[in-house]
Coordinates of C-alpha atoms and ligand atoms in Angstrom, one line a residue:
M8 CA -97.4 30.0 95.9
T9 CA -98.6 27.5 93.4
N10 CA -101.7 28.2 91.6
T11 CA -104.9 26.5 91.4
I12 CA -107.2 26.5 88.4
E13 CA -108.8 29.4 90.0
T14 CA -106.0 31.6 90.8
L15 CA -104.0 30.7 86.6
P16 CA -104.2 33.9 84.7
T17 CA -106.7 33.5 81.5
P18 CA -106.2 32.3 78.9
S19 CA -103.4 29.3 80.3
V20 CA -103.1 26.2 79.3
V21 CA -103.5 23.1 81.6
I22 CA -102.3 19.4 81.1
Y23 CA -103.2 16.6 82.9
E24 CA -100.5 14.5 83.9
D25 CA -102.3 11.2 84.2
V26 CA -104.4 11.5 80.4
V27 CA -100.9 12.2 78.8
K28 CA -98.9 9.4 80.5
R29 CA -101.7 6.9 79.7
N30 CA -102.0 8.5 76.0
C31 CA -98.3 7.8 75.9
K32 CA -98.3 4.2 77.2
L33 CA -101.4 3.1 74.7
M34 CA -99.7 3.9 71.7
H35 CA -96.3 2.6 73.0
D36 CA -98.1 -0.8 73.6
R37 CA -99.7 -0.8 70.4
A38 CA -96.4 -0.8 68.6
I39 CA -95.0 -3.4 70.7
S40 CA -98.2 -5.6 70.0
L41 CA -97.8 -5.1 66.3
G42 CA -94.0 -5.8 66.4
V43 CA -93.0 -2.3 65.5
D44 CA -90.6 0.1 66.8
I45 CA -91.7 3.8 67.4
R46 CA -90.2 7.2 67.2
P47 CA -92.6 9.8 68.5
H48 CA -92.6 13.3 67.5
M49 CA -92.3 15.9 69.7
K50 CA -93.7 18.8 67.8
T51 CA -97.3 18.4 69.6
H52 CA -95.8 19.9 73.1
K53 CA -91.9 20.4 72.8
T54 CA -91.4 19.8 76.2
I55 CA -88.6 17.7 77.9
E56 CA -91.2 16.0 80.1
I57 CA -93.3 14.6 77.8
G58 CA -90.5 13.5 75.7
K59 CA -89.5 11.4 78.6
F60 CA -92.9 9.8 78.9
Q61 CA -93.3 9.2 75.1
T62 CA -89.8 7.2 75.3
E63 CA -89.6 5.9 78.8
T64 CA -90.0 2.5 77.9
I65 CA -88.2 2.2 74.5
N66 CA -84.3 1.2 75.1
I67 CA -83.0 3.9 72.6
K68 CA -84.7 7.0 72.7
K69 CA -85.2 8.0 69.0
I70 CA -87.2 11.2 68.9
I71 CA -88.4 13.4 65.7
V72 CA -88.9 17.0 65.7
S73 CA -90.2 19.8 63.1
T74 CA -87.7 22.7 63.9
L75 CA -83.7 22.7 64.1
S76 CA -84.7 24.9 67.2
E77 CA -86.1 22.1 68.8
A78 CA -83.6 19.2 68.0
R79 CA -80.9 22.0 70.1
F80 CA -83.4 22.1 72.9
F81 CA -83.8 17.9 73.1
A82 CA -80.1 17.6 72.3
L83 CA -79.0 20.1 74.9
S84 CA -81.3 18.3 77.7
G85 CA -78.7 15.5 77.3
Q86 CA -81.4 12.9 77.2
F87 CA -81.8 12.2 73.6
K88 CA -79.2 11.6 71.3
D89 CA -81.2 10.3 68.2
I90 CA -83.0 12.6 66.5
L91 CA -84.8 13.3 63.4
Y92 CA -85.7 16.4 61.8
T93 CA -88.4 15.7 59.5
V94 CA -88.8 18.9 57.4
P95 CA -86.4 18.5 53.8
I96 CA -83.3 20.2 54.7
V97 CA -82.8 23.7 53.1
P98 CA -79.1 24.1 52.2
T99 CA -79.1 27.5 54.9
K100 CA -79.9 25.0 57.8
L101 CA -76.7 22.7 57.0
A102 CA -74.4 24.6 59.7
A103 CA -77.0 24.6 62.5
A104 CA -77.7 20.9 61.5
A105 CA -73.9 19.8 61.6
H106 CA -73.1 21.4 64.4
I107 CA -76.4 19.5 66.7
H108 CA -74.9 16.2 64.3
S109 CA -71.8 16.7 65.9
S110 CA -72.9 17.1 69.5
I111 CA -75.4 14.2 70.1
D112 CA -75.1 10.3 68.5
V113 CA -77.2 11.1 65.3
L114 CA -79.3 13.9 63.8
H115 CA -81.1 12.5 61.3
L116 CA -82.2 14.7 58.2
M117 CA -84.6 14.5 55.4
V118 CA -84.3 14.6 51.9
D119 CA -86.5 14.2 48.5
H120 CA -84.8 16.0 45.8
P121 CA -81.4 15.7 44.6
D122 CA -80.7 19.3 45.1
H123 CA -80.7 18.4 48.8
I124 CA -78.4 15.8 48.4
K125 CA -76.0 18.0 46.3
A126 CA -76.2 20.7 48.7
M127 CA -75.1 18.3 51.8
V128 CA -72.1 17.0 50.0
E129 CA -70.8 20.8 48.9
Y130 CA -71.3 21.8 52.6
R131 CA -69.2 18.4 53.4
N132 CA -66.6 18.6 51.0
Q133 CA -66.6 22.4 51.9
H134 CA -66.8 22.2 55.7
L135 CA -64.4 19.3 56.4
G136 CA -64.9 18.2 60.2
A137 CA -67.8 20.5 60.8
L138 CA -69.6 17.2 61.2
G139 CA -67.1 15.7 63.8
N140 CA -65.9 13.4 61.0
K141 CA -69.5 11.6 60.7
K142 CA -71.2 11.0 57.4
W143 CA -74.6 12.7 57.0
S144 CA -77.6 10.5 58.4
V145 CA -80.6 10.6 56.1
F146 CA -84.4 9.3 55.5
L147 CA -85.8 9.4 52.3
K148 CA -88.9 11.1 52.2
I149 CA -91.6 9.3 50.1
D150 CA -95.1 10.4 49.3
C151 CA -97.7 8.4 50.2
G152 CA -100.9 10.0 48.8
Y153 CA -100.6 13.2 51.3
H154 CA -98.8 15.5 48.2
R155 CA -96.9 17.5 50.7
A156 CA -93.4 16.6 51.0
G157 CA -92.0 13.4 49.8
A158 CA -90.5 12.0 46.2
D159 CA -92.7 10.0 44.1
P160 CA -92.5 6.4 44.7
E161 CA -93.2 5.8 41.4
L162 CA -90.6 7.8 39.5
P163 CA -87.4 6.1 38.2
S164 CA -85.9 9.6 39.6
T165 CA -86.9 8.3 43.4
I166 CA -84.6 5.0 42.6
K167 CA -82.0 7.4 41.5
L168 CA -82.0 9.3 45.1
V169 CA -81.5 5.8 47.0
E170 CA -78.8 5.2 44.3
Q171 CA -77.1 8.3 45.3
L172 CA -77.2 8.1 49.2
T173 CA -76.2 4.0 49.3
K174 CA -74.1 3.8 46.3
S175 CA -72.4 6.4 44.0
L176 CA -72.2 9.1 47.2
S177 CA -72.2 6.8 49.7
D178 CA -68.8 8.3 51.4
H179 CA -71.0 11.1 52.5
F180 CA -74.4 9.6 53.5
V181 CA -75.6 6.9 56.0
F182 CA -79.1 6.0 54.4
Q183 CA -81.4 5.0 57.4
G184 CA -84.3 4.3 55.3
I185 CA -88.1 5.6 54.1
Y186 CA -90.3 8.0 56.0
T187 CA -93.8 8.3 54.8
H188 CA -96.4 11.0 56.7
S189 CA -100.0 10.5 55.8
G190 CA -101.6 13.9 56.7
H191 CA -104.6 13.1 54.6
S192 CA -106.1 10.9 57.2
Y193 CA -107.5 13.9 58.8
K194 CA -109.7 14.4 55.5
Q195 CA -111.2 11.5 56.3
T196 CA -114.8 11.1 57.5
S197 CA -115.0 7.8 59.3
P198 CA -112.3 5.4 61.0
D199 CA -112.8 2.9 58.1
G200 CA -111.5 5.7 56.1
I201 CA -108.5 6.2 58.1
A202 CA -108.2 2.4 58.3
K203 CA -108.1 2.2 54.5
I204 CA -105.3 5.3 54.4
A205 CA -103.3 3.4 57.2
T206 CA -103.3 0.1 55.0
S207 CA -102.1 2.2 51.9
E208 CA -99.4 4.1 53.4
A209 CA -98.0 0.8 54.9
T210 CA -98.4 -0.6 51.0
V211 CA -96.9 2.2 49.8
A212 CA -93.7 2.4 52.2
G213 CA -93.6 -1.5 52.2
N214 CA -93.6 -2.0 48.6
F215 CA -91.1 0.7 48.0
A216 CA -88.6 -1.0 50.3
K217 CA -89.1 -4.2 49.0
K218 CA -88.3 -2.6 45.5
I219 CA -85.4 -0.8 46.4
R220 CA -84.2 -3.6 48.3
S221 CA -84.7 -6.3 45.0
L222 CA -82.4 -3.8 43.1
G223 CA -79.5 -4.5 45.5
Y224 CA -80.1 -1.1 48.0
P225 CA -80.2 -1.3 51.4
C226 CA -83.3 0.2 53.2
P227 CA -83.2 -0.7 56.9
I228 CA -86.2 1.4 58.4
V229 CA -89.4 2.0 56.9
S230 CA -91.7 4.8 58.9
I231 CA -94.9 5.5 58.8
G232 CA -98.0 7.2 60.3
S233 CA -99.6 10.1 61.6
T234 CA -102.1 9.8 64.8
P235 CA -105.3 8.9 63.0
V236 CA -103.4 6.3 61.1
C237 CA -101.8 5.0 64.2
C238 CA -104.7 4.5 66.1
H239 CA -106.4 2.6 63.0
L240 CA -103.3 0.3 62.2
P241 CA -103.6 -3.1 60.0
N242 CA -102.6 -6.0 62.3
N243 CA -100.0 -7.0 59.3
L244 CA -98.4 -3.8 59.5
K245 CA -95.0 -5.6 59.9
D246 CA -95.9 -8.2 57.0
L247 CA -96.7 -4.9 54.8
G248 CA -93.2 -4.1 55.5
V249 CA -93.4 -1.8 58.4
T250 CA -90.7 -1.5 60.5
E251 CA -91.7 1.8 62.9
I252 CA -94.3 4.5 63.5
H253 CA -94.0 7.9 64.1
P254 CA -96.9 9.9 65.5
G255 CA -97.2 13.0 67.6
N256 CA -100.6 14.6 68.4
Y257 CA -101.8 11.3 70.4
V258 CA -100.0 12.6 73.6
F259 CA -103.0 15.4 74.1
Y260 CA -105.3 14.4 71.3
D261 CA -107.6 17.1 70.4
L262 CA -111.3 17.9 69.5
M263 CA -110.5 16.7 65.9
Q264 CA -109.4 13.3 67.0
V265 CA -112.5 12.9 69.0
E266 CA -114.3 14.1 65.9
L267 CA -112.8 11.9 63.6
G268 CA -113.2 8.9 66.0
N269 CA -109.7 8.5 67.0
C270 CA -110.2 9.0 70.9
K271 CA -112.9 10.1 73.6
V272 CA -113.2 13.5 74.8
D273 CA -111.6 12.2 78.3
D274 CA -108.1 10.9 76.5
V275 CA -107.8 14.6 75.5
G276 CA -104.7 15.8 77.6
V277 CA -104.7 19.6 77.1
H278 CA -107.4 21.8 78.1
V279 CA -107.3 25.9 77.7
V280 CA -108.7 27.8 81.2
S281 CA -110.6 31.1 80.1
R282 CA -113.0 33.5 81.9
V283 CA -116.2 34.4 80.8
I284 CA -115.9 37.9 80.1
S285 CA -119.4 39.0 79.5
V286 CA -123.0 37.5 78.8
Y287 CA -125.7 38.3 76.4
P288 CA -129.1 36.3 77.3
E289 CA -130.8 38.2 74.7
R290 CA -129.0 36.0 72.1
N291 CA -128.0 33.0 74.2
E292 CA -124.2 33.8 73.6
M293 CA -121.2 34.7 76.2
L294 CA -117.7 35.7 75.3
V295 CA -114.8 34.2 76.9
D296 CA -110.8 35.2 76.9
A297 CA -109.4 33.0 74.8
G298 CA -109.3 33.7 71.3
S299 CA -107.2 32.8 68.2
L300 CA -104.5 33.9 70.2
A301 CA -104.8 30.8 72.8
L302 CA -106.9 28.4 70.6
S303 CA -105.3 29.1 67.1
S304 CA -107.7 29.8 64.0
D305 CA -107.8 26.0 62.8
P306 CA -111.3 25.6 61.9
G307 CA -110.7 21.9 62.6
C308 CA -112.6 19.1 61.0
T309 CA -115.1 21.3 58.5
H310 CA -115.2 18.5 56.2
L311 CA -117.4 16.1 58.4
P312 CA -120.9 16.2 57.7
D313 CA -123.4 17.5 60.2
R314 CA -120.0 18.8 62.2
A315 CA -121.4 22.2 63.9
P316 CA -118.8 24.9 63.2
G317 CA -116.1 26.0 65.9
F318 CA -113.0 26.4 67.7
G319 CA -113.4 24.1 70.5
I320 CA -116.0 22.8 73.0
I321 CA -116.9 23.8 76.5
V322 CA -115.5 21.2 79.0
G323 CA -118.8 19.5 80.5
D324 CA -121.3 21.1 78.3
N325 CA -120.2 19.7 75.1
N326 CA -123.1 21.7 73.3
L327 CA -121.4 24.9 73.8
R328 CA -118.8 25.7 71.3
I329 CA -116.5 28.3 70.3
V330 CA -118.4 29.3 67.2
G331 CA -116.0 32.4 66.4
V332 CA -112.4 33.6 67.4
T333 CA -111.0 37.0 67.0
Q334 CA -107.4 37.5 68.6
E335 CA -108.2 37.9 72.3
I336 CA -112.0 36.7 72.2
G337 CA -114.1 33.6 71.9
K338 CA -117.9 33.7 71.1
V339 CA -119.5 31.1 72.7
S340 CA -122.8 29.9 71.5
S341 CA -125.4 26.7 72.3
V342 CA -125.2 24.2 68.9
N343 CA -128.9 23.2 69.2
G344 CA -130.1 26.3 70.7
S345 CA -130.8 25.2 74.2
P346 CA -130.7 28.1 76.6
I347 CA -127.0 28.7 78.0
D348 CA -127.3 28.6 82.0
F349 CA -126.5 32.0 82.7
N350 CA -126.7 31.2 86.5
K351 CA -123.5 29.0 86.3
Y352 CA -121.8 31.2 83.5
T353 CA -121.4 34.5 85.3
I354 CA -118.8 37.3 84.1
G355 CA -115.5 36.0 85.7
S356 CA -116.5 32.5 85.8
I357 CA -113.9 29.7 84.7
V358 CA -114.4 27.2 81.7
R359 CA -112.1 24.8 80.0
I360 CA -112.2 24.1 76.5
V361 CA -111.2 21.2 74.2
P362 CA -109.2 23.1 71.6
N363 CA -109.6 22.0 67.8
H364 CA -105.8 21.7 66.8
S365 CA -103.6 20.9 70.3
C366 CA -100.7 21.0 68.3
L367 CA -101.3 24.8 67.4
T368 CA -103.1 25.4 70.4
A369 CA -100.0 24.4 72.8
A370 CA -97.6 26.5 70.8
M371 CA -99.7 29.3 71.4
F372 CA -98.4 29.4 75.2
S373 CA -95.0 29.7 77.1
N374 CA -96.0 27.6 79.8
F375 CA -97.6 24.4 80.5
N376 CA -99.5 24.0 83.7
V377 CA -99.8 20.5 84.9
L378 CA -102.4 18.9 87.0
S379 CA -102.1 15.3 88.1
T380 CA -105.8 14.4 87.0
E381 CA -108.5 16.6 85.4
S382 CA -110.0 16.7 88.7
T383 CA -107.6 18.1 90.7
T384 CA -107.5 22.0 91.0
Q385 CA -103.8 22.2 92.6
V386 CA -101.4 22.9 89.5
K387 CA -98.2 20.8 90.4
E388 CA -95.5 21.9 88.4
T389 CA -94.9 24.1 85.0
W390 CA -93.3 22.5 81.7
I391 CA -91.7 25.1 79.4
P392 CA -91.9 24.3 75.6
N393 CA -89.3 25.1 73.2
K394 CA -89.7 28.1 70.9
H395 CA -89.0 29.4 67.7
W396 CA -87.2 28.0 64.7
Ligands
PLP424 C1 -93.4 14.9 58.6 C2 -94.4 14.6 60.1 N1 -94.2 13.7 60.4 C3 -95.1 12.9 61.4 C4 -96.2 13.8 62.1 C5 -96.8 13.5 63.1 O1 -98.5 13.1 63.0 P1 -99.4 13.5 64.2 O2 -99.4 14.7 64.4 O3 -100.8 13.1 63.0 O4 -99.3 12.5 65.2 C6 -96.5 15.4 61.3 C7 -97.5 16.2 62.2 O5 -97.8 17.2 61.5 C8 -95.6 15.4 60.7 O6 -95.8 16.6 59.9

């Protein structure tokens, strides 16, 4: 017997297929209208089904993953043959990477330090044939201001990396181009601020590509983007030198994206279904069975002025927030102090929660309950995400 919302064990996660498909199409159409490619990230959902929605209109299905386990999972499906693993590669992962690279068209790896290059050359020299007679395929990660991963585009040592990848060590490498990720777009307080990050990321990446080409090195791909940036791209993106965008979170969006002004609450494609486990009218609070192991402990956009603290909002009652989480329990309170309707929220009643950060929330669950739309109650399918590293 298939589940309905009412028969799901709680907490569970539900996905709205129509919303996810719409989000995928809109982002794809945005890329097309700006004249760039899209290489979507799989990290938010880690499922074959949504990976197909993200790529169904693309001729060459290029995807991005954040773990080698994901790379293996998407490769084994037989449907994805061009995969980019975006975390700078550590030498201990080269054997696994070589195995995946030899089993599909290409597994691209990411470097931002000479020791990555050195380890890859050594591995290839020592394991002749392990890559199926292929070279390593690499992107160079450039820091566009986020200051997480990425070589500094201003340093001569970064040009040296390009030189090694394209000239002196080119027996070992196919250089794809450069990659930036603007995680600092999540720290902006307005759509204008995000638009400025979008233009600066595109400019940093485009200018670096121009610089290395002017020095005689190839740079076919210039890949930028986070979901906030991809919601506020400049119209002259292509002229700035960008060739592709690589968002991931946009498939689901979440409360952070709503609060940053990147989408509307109706664009959020994932909710956590939870039940009221007890009520406390005397203090205008109630508890639900979704705590940090269902929602994650990500506090969301705490930097936004006037934002009520919390871990998610109750669908249909945006004034009700999860104001605290412990392992299996979420505490719900009314943000503006208006009385909670305890006739509606009785013990055992169902609530749906818009989570702060859908990537982390989705990763908490081992299956996704798929509804055609938010207004249907019947679970039509169950999708199984990849897990672990
Ligand atoms: C390296 C990298 N690229 C792309 C993305 C996609 O960004 P977003 O999830 O904002 O779409 C992420 C997200 O964490 C990332 O870490």
